[in-house]
Coordinates of C-alpha atoms in Angstrom, one line a residue:
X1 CA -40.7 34.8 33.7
X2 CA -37.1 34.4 34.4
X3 CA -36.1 34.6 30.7
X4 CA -38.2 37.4 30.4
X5 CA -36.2 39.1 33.2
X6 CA -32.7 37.8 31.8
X7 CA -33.7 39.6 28.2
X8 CA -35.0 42.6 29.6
X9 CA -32.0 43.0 32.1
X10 CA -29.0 42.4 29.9
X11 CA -30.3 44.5 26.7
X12 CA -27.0 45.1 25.5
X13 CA -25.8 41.7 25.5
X14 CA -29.0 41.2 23.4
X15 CA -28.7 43.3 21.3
X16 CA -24.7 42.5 20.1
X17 CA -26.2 38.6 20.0
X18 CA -28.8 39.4 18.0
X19 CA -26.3 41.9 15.6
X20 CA -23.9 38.8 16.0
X21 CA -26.6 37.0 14.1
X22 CA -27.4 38.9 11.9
X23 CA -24.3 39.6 10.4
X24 CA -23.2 36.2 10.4
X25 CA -26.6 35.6 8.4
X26 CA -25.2 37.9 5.9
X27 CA -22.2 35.8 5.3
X28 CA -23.8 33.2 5.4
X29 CA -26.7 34.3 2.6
X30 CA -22.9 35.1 0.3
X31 CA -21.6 32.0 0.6
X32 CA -24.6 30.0 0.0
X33 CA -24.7 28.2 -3.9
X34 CA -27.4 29.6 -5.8
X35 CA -29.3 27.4 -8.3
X36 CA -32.9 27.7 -10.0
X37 CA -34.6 24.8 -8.2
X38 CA -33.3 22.6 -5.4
X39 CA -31.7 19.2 -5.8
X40 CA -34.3 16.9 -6.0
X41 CA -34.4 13.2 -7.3
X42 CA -37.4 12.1 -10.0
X43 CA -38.4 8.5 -8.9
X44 CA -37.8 6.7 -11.9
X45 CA -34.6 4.9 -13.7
X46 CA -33.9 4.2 -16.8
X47 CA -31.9 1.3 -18.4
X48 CA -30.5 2.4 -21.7
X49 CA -29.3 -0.2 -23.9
X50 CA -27.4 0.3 -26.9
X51 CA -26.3 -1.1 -30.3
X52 CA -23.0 -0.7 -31.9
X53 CA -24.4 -1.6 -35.1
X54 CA -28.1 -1.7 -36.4
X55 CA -30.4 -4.5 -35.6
X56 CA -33.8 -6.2 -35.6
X57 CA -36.0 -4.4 -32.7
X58 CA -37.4 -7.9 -32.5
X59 CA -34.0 -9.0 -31.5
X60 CA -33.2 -6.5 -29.4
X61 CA -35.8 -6.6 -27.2
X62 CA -35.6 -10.6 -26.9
X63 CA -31.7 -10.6 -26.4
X64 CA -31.3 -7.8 -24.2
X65 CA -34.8 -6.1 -23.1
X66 CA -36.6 -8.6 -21.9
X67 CA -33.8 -10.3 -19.5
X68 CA -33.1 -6.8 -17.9
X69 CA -36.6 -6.1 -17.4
X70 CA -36.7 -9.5 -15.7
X71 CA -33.8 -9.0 -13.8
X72 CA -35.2 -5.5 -13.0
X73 CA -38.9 -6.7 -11.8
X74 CA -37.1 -9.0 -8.6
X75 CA -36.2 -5.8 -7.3
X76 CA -39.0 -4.0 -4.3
X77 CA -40.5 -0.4 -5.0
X78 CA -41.4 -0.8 -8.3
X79 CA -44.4 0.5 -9.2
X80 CA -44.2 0.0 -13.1
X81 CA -42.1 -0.6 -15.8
X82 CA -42.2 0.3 -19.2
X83 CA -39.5 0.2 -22.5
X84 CA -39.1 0.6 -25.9
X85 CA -37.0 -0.5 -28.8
X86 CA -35.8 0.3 -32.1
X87 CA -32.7 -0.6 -34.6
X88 CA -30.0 1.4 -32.1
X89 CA -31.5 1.4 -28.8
X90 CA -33.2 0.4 -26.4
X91 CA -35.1 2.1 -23.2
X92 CA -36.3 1.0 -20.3
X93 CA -38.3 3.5 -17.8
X94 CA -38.1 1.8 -14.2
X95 CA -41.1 3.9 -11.6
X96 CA -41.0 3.3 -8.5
X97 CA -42.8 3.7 -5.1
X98 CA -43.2 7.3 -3.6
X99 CA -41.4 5.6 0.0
X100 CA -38.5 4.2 -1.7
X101 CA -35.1 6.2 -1.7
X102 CA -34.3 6.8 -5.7
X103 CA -30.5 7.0 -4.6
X104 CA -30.6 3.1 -2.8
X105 CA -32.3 1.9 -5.3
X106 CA -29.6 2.9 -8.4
X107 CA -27.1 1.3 -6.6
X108 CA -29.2 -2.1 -6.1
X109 CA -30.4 -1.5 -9.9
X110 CA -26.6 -1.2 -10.9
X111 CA -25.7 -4.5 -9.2
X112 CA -28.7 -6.5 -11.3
X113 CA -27.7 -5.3 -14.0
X114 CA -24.4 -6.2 -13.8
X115 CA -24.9 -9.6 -12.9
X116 CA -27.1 -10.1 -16.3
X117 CA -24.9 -7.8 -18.8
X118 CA -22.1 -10.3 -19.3
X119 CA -24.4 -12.9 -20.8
X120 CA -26.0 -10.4 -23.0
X121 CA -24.9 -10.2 -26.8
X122 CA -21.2 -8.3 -27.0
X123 CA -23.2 -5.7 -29.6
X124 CA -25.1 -4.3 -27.2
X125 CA -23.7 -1.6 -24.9
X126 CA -26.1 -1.5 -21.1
X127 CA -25.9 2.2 -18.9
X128 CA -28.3 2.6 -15.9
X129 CA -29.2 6.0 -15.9
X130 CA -30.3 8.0 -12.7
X131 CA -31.7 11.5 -13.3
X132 CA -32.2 14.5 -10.8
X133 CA -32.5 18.4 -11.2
X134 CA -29.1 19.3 -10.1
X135 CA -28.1 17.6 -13.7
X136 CA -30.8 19.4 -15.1
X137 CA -29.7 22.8 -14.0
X138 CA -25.8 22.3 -14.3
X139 CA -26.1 23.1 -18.0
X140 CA -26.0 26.9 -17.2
X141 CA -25.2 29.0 -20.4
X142 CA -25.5 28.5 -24.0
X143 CA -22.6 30.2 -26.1
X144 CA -22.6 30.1 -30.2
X145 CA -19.3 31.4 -32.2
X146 CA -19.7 33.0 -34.8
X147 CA -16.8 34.2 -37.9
X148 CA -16.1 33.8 -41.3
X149 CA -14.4 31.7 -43.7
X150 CA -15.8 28.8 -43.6
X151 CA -17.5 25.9 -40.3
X152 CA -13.9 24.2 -40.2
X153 CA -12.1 27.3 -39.2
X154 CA -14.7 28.5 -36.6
X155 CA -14.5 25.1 -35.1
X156 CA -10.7 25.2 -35.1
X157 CA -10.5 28.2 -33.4
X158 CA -13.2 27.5 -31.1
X159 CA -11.1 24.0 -30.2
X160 CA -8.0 26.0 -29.8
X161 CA -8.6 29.4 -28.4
X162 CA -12.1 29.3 -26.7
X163 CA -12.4 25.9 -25.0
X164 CA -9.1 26.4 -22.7
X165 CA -10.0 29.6 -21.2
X166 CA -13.7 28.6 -20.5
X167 CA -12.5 25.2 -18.6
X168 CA -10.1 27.5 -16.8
X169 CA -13.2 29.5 -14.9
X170 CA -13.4 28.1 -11.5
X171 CA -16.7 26.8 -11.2
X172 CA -17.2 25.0 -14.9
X173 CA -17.4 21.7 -15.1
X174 CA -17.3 20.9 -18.5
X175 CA -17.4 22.7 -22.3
X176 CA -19.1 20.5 -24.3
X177 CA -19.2 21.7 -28.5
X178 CA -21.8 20.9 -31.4
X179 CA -21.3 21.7 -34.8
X180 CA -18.5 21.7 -37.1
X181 CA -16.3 18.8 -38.1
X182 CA -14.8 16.9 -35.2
X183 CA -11.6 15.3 -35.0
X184 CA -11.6 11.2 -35.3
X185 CA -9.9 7.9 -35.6
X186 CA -11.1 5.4 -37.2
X187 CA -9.9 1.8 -36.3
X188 CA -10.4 -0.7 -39.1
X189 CA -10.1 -4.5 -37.7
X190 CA -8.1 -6.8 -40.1
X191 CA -10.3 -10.0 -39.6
X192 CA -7.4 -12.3 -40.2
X193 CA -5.2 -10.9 -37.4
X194 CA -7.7 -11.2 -35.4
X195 CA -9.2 -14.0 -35.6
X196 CA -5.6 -15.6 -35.5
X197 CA -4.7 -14.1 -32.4
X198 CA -8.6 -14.5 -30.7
X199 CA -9.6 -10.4 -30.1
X200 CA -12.7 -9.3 -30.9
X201 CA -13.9 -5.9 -31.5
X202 CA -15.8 -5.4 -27.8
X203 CA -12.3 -6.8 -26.4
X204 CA -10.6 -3.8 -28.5
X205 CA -13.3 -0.9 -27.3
X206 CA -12.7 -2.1 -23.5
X207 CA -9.0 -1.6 -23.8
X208 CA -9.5 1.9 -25.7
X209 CA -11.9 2.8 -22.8
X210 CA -10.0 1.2 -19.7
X211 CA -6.9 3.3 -21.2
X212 CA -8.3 6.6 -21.5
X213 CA -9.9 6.5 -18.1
X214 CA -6.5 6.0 -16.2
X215 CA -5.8 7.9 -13.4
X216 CA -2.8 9.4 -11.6
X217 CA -3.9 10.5 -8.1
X218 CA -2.9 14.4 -7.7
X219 CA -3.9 14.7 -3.5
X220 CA -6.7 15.6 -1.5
X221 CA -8.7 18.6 -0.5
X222 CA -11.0 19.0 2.3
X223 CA -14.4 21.0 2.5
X224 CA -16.0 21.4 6.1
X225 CA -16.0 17.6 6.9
X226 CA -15.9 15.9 3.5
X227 CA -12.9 14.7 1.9
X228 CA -12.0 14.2 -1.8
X229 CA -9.4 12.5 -3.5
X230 CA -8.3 14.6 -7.0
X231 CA -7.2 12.5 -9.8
X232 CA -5.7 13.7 -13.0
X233 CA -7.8 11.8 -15.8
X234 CA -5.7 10.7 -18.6
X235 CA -6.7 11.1 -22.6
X236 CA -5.3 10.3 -26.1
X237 CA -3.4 13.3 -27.2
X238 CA -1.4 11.3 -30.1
X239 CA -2.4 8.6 -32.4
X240 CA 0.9 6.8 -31.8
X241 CA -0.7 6.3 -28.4
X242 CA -4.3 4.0 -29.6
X243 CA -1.5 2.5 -31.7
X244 CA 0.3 0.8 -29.0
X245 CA -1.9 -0.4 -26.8
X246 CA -1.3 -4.1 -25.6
X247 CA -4.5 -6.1 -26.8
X248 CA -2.3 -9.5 -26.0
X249 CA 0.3 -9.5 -23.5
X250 CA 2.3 -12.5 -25.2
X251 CA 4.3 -11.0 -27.8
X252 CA 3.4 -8.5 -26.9
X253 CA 0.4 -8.1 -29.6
X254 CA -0.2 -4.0 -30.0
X255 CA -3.4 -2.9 -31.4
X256 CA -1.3 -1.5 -35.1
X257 CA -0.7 -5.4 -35.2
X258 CA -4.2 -6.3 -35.8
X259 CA -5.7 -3.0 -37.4
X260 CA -5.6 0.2 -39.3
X261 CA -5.2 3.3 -37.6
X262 CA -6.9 6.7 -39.7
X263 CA -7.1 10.0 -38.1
X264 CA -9.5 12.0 -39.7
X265 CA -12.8 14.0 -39.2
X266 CA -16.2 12.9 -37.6
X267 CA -19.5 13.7 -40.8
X268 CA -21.2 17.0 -39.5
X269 CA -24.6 16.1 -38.2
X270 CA -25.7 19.8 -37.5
X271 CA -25.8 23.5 -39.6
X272 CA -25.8 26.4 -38.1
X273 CA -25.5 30.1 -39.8
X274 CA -26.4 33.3 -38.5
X275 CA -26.0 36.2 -40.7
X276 CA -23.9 34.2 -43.1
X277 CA -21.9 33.3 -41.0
X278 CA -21.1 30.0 -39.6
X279 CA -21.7 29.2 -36.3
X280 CA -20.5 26.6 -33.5
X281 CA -22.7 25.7 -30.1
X282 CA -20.3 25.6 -26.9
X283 CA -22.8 24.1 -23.7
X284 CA -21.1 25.3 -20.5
X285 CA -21.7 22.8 -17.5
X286 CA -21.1 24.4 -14.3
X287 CA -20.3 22.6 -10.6
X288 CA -23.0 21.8 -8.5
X289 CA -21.4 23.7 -5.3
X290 CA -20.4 27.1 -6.7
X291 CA -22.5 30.5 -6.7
X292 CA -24.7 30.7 -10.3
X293 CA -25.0 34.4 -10.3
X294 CA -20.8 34.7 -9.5
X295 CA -20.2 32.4 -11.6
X296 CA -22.1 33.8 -14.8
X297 CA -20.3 36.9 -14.0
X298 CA -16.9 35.7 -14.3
X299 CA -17.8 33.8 -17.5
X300 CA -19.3 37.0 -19.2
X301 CA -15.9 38.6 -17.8
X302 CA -14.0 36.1 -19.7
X303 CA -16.0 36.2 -22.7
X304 CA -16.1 40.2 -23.1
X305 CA -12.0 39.8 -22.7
X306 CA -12.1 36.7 -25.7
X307 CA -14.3 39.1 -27.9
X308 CA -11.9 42.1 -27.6
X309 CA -9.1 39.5 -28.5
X310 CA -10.7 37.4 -31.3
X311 CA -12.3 40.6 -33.3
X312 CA -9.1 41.2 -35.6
X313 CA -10.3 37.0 -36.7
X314 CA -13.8 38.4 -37.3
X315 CA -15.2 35.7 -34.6
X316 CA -18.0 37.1 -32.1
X317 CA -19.2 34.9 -28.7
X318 CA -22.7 35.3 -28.5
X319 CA -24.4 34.5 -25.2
X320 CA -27.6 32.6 -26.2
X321 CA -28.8 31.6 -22.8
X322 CA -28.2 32.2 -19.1
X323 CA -29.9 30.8 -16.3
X324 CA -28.3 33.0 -13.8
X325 CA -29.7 35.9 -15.7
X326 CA -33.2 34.5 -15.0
X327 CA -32.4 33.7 -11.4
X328 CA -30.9 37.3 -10.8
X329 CA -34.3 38.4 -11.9
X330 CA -36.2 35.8 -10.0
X331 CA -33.9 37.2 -7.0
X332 CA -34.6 40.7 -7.8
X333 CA -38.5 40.3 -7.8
X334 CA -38.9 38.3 -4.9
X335 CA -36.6 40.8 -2.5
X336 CA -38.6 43.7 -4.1
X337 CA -42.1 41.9 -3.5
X338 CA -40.9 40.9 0.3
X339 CA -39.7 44.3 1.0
X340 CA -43.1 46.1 -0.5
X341 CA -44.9 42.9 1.9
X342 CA -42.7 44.0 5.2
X343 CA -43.6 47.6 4.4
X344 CA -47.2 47.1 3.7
X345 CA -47.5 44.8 7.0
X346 CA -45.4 47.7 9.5
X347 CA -48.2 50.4 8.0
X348 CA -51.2 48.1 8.9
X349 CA -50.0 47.1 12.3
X350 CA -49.4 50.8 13.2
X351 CA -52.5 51.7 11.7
X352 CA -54.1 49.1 14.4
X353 CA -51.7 49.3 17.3
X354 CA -50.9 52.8 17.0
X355 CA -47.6 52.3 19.2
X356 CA -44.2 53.5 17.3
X357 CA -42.0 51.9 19.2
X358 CA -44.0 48.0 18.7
X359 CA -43.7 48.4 14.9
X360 CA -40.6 49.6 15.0
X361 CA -39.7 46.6 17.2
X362 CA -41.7 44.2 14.6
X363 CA -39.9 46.1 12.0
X364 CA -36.6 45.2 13.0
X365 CA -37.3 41.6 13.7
X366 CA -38.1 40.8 10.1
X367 CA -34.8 41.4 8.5
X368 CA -33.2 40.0 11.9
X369 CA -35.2 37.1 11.4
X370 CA -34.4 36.5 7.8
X371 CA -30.4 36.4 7.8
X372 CA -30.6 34.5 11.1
X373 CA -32.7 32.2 9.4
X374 CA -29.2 32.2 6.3
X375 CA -26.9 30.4 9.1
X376 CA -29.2 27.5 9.2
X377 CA -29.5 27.3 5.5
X378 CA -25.4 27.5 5.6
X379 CA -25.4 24.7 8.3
X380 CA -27.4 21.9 6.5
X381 CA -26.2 23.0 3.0
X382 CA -29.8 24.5 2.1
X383 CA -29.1 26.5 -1.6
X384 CA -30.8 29.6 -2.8
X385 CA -33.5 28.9 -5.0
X386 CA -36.8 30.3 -6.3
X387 CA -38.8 28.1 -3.7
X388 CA -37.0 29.1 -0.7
X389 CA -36.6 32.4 -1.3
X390 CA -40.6 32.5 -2.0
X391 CA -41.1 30.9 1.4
X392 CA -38.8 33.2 3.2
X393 CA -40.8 36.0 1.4
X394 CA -44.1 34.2 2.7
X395 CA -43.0 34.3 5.6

């Protein structure tokens, strides 16, 4: 009763508190990321093993499949295992329990498998793979170039005038391209060399690998109560570069001591031609954290501004897929669907209660309810998605 009295004698107070709410709900509902389904983990890993060169699947999956299956099967939570093999690769699908935490459980994975993959064979290459849908839905839009005179110039200009300014949109990830030829080096072991100076090819592709993954630390940056360190990543940008790495300190013995160095171009695996013309795929991978919907709308921005400037070349940037486009829709349909709802349910109350001033109190509550509902999504870092947007709509 004495709440009761509280609300009813301080109704201005109320109502700025509950306005307060409400428009903090709204920023709240603009600032959240928006995504197709939320994050959630599969509970199964996999163990990918693979070959550097082609081999028995007999002998694979003595050498290296059955030793990481046995080192897999000590672990608890497993509820089955099954795996594969053939001349390249290997897989193993690890299922486990519905109680056991899928992100504990790649980390204890990792460590067994590390233990057992230095006394595998040095051909064989060993990943643990963990996969949930926020990889699934990072891969956001699918481009494909199109222009004439010929795959290799459509793939050059794509490399040179298309990749930078998509990377450059804050909020993508990564631009990943198929088709056309790709530049390559190819690194020919002389045998002699190395056997004289005792490096063998896995030694080689560890030093290629620990080199390109350097890092120079940049600074931090800090959102709400997290932290991150930002390192600047460092690749090959010159030949010269693979050339002199140090494969034996004493000496020193660089890599163009005990090989031969070719830059060429990777053997097309894919065609693509629309038209007659020829066409590259660019896959654009977007950040977990940003908005989908602002996000596609900067890109398609950026692509409308690329096609005004690349259409004396003759080269078009096609929009293939977009999930945003799909979740806009999704967005779209559910708000119209709760609105019609909220409408239907004010008619029928007043139909029953026949009291204006109750429904229009009802009335009011719903939208109140809903954005004050936004701060709490905002608070434990709950996205927009088709689900809970369905439930809000429910409800």
């Amino acid at each position: 009763m004495n709440i009761i009295r509280f609300v009813i004698n301080r109704k201005t107070f109320i109502s700025m508190l509950f306005i307060a709410l409400t428009m903090l709900g709204y920023i709240s509902y603009r600032q959240l990321p928006v995504e197709i389904l939320p994050n959630a983990e599969l509970p199964f890993l996999i163990i990918q093993v693979a070959s550097t060169q082609e081999v028995d699947p007999d002998y694979m999956e003595k050498q290296a499949i059955i030793p990481l299956e046995g080192a897999a099967s000590t672990l608890e939570g497993i509820d089955k295992i099954e795996s594969s093999a053939d001349r390249r690769q290997g897989m193993i699908f690890i299922y486990y329990n519905q109680n056991v935490k899928i992100k504990y459980a790649y980390l204890r994975l990792q460590e067994k498998v590390s233990e057992i993959k230095g006394s595998l064979p040095e051909e064989f290459i060993v990943n643990v793979i963990k996969i949930d849908t926020e990889q699934l839905a990072n891969m956001f839009m699918s481009l494909q170039v199109r222009g004439s005179g010929g795959i290799d110039r459509v793939r050059e200009i794509v490399d040179t005038k298309i990749v930078q300014e998509l990377e450059n949109i804050d909020g993508i990830a990564n631009v990943e391209v198929f088709g056309g030829r790709q530049k390559s080096v190819e690194i020919i072991l002389d045998d002699a060399a190395a056997e004289a100076y005792r490096i063998t090819p896995s030694q080689i592709r560890s030093l290629i690998a620990q080199n390109s993954q350097s890092k120079t630390f940049l600074g931090q940056v800090y959102e709400k109560d997290k932290q991150y360190f930002v390192n600047l990543v460092a690749e090959y940008t010159d030949v010269r570069e693979i050339e002199n790495i140090v494969v034996r300190r004493n000496g020193p013995v660089l890599l163009k001591d005990v090989a031969d160095i070719y830059v060429g171009f990777k053997e097309e695996e894919s065609f693509s031609r629309v038209n007659g013309k020829e066409a590259v795929t660019i896959q654009l991978v977007r950040d977990a954290r940003v908005n989908l919907i602002n996000l596609s709308h900067e890109t398609r921005t950026v692509i409308d501004r690329l096609n005004k400037k690349l259409k004396s070349q003759d080269i078009e940037i096609v929009i293939q897929q977009d999930t945003a486009e799909t979740m806009e829709k999704n967005i779209d349909l559910i708000i119209q669907l709760a609105i019609i709802g909220g409408i239907l349910a004010v008619i029928i109350l007043y139909l029953f209660l026949r009291n204006f001033s109750l429904v229009i109190v009802i009335a009011m509550a719903m939208p109140i309810s809903i954005y004050t509902a936004f701060n709490f999504f905002y608070a434990y870092e709950i996205s927009i998605n088709s689900l809970t947007l369905v439930g809000i709509a429910l409800a």
